[in-house]
Amino acid sequence: MDVKIAPSWKARLASEFTKPYFTTLIDFVKQEYQTQTVYPPGKEIFNAFDACDFSDVKVVILGQDPYHGAGQANGLCFSVHDGIRIPPSLVNIFKEIHADLGKPIPATGNLERWARQGVLLLNATLTVRASSPGSHQNKGWETFTDAVIRHISDERQHVVFLLWGSYAQKKGEVIDRSKHLVLMSPHPSPFSADRGFFGNKHFSKTNEYLVKQGLTPIEW
């Protein structure tokens, strides 16, 4: 199966594309796009990989589902297109960055600027039906993104993984803590941000770690 994904990722994930679960997944996703409104647009499903080369990954942020509202999802977790109202979880992420690093709150929620610096913005599930959160869960995407995490954990060193909320933390159990930094806190959702996401200082801690490894910090 020819999956249109950045070459550095294709080389590592090619074996996934030939497995039965992936064939079943793609059949399901194609059918959904043909019969339902699905986000993100088809050409942006693998945007996280196209925007951040495997060899450039310094930080991984794990999300769950793409946004399910019109025009929001752009293939990068927590990110929205320019001109789209910034969703509540991302507002809280920006608030924590402001409190942690003193950065002003951005006018746009498009996080492509992070991806270009080596932040892999990875949702566990890469597609979703409009207005139906979780509608594409347990169809195979999670198996695929588990493989992505394993490749990073096994083949790279000194990557920072930001795991917000119990879902991301469970998915991150495969990460080799002896060679990577794993930072965990509650999710930035308005339902949980006050329980420990605010004040986690993950953004300054990430940059301190990267600098210690001789790497360029992220301009959050």
PDB file of C-alpha atoms in Angstrom, residues 8-9 12 52-58 156:
ATOM      1  CA  SER A   8      12.022   9.511   6.693  1.00  0.00           C
ATOM      2  CA  TRP A   9       8.894   8.112   8.351  1.00  0.00           C
ATOM      3  CA  ARG A  12      10.584   3.173   9.263  1.00  0.00           C
ATOM      4  CA  CYS A  52       8.635  17.129  11.462  1.00  0.00           C
ATOM      5  CA  ASP A  53      11.267  14.798  10.021  1.00  0.00           C
ATOM      6  CA  PHE A  54      12.135  11.674  12.047  1.00  0.00           C
ATOM      7  CA  SER A  55      15.727  12.798  12.528  1.00  0.00           C
ATOM      8  CA  ASP A  56      14.585  16.237  13.719  1.00  0.00           C
ATOM      9  CA  VAL A  57      12.265  15.050  16.520  1.00  0.00           C
ATOM     10  CA  LYS A  58      13.253  16.631  19.844  1.00  0.00           C
ATOM     11  CA  ARG A 156      16.510   8.120  18.965  1.00  0.00           C
TER      12      ARG A 156
END
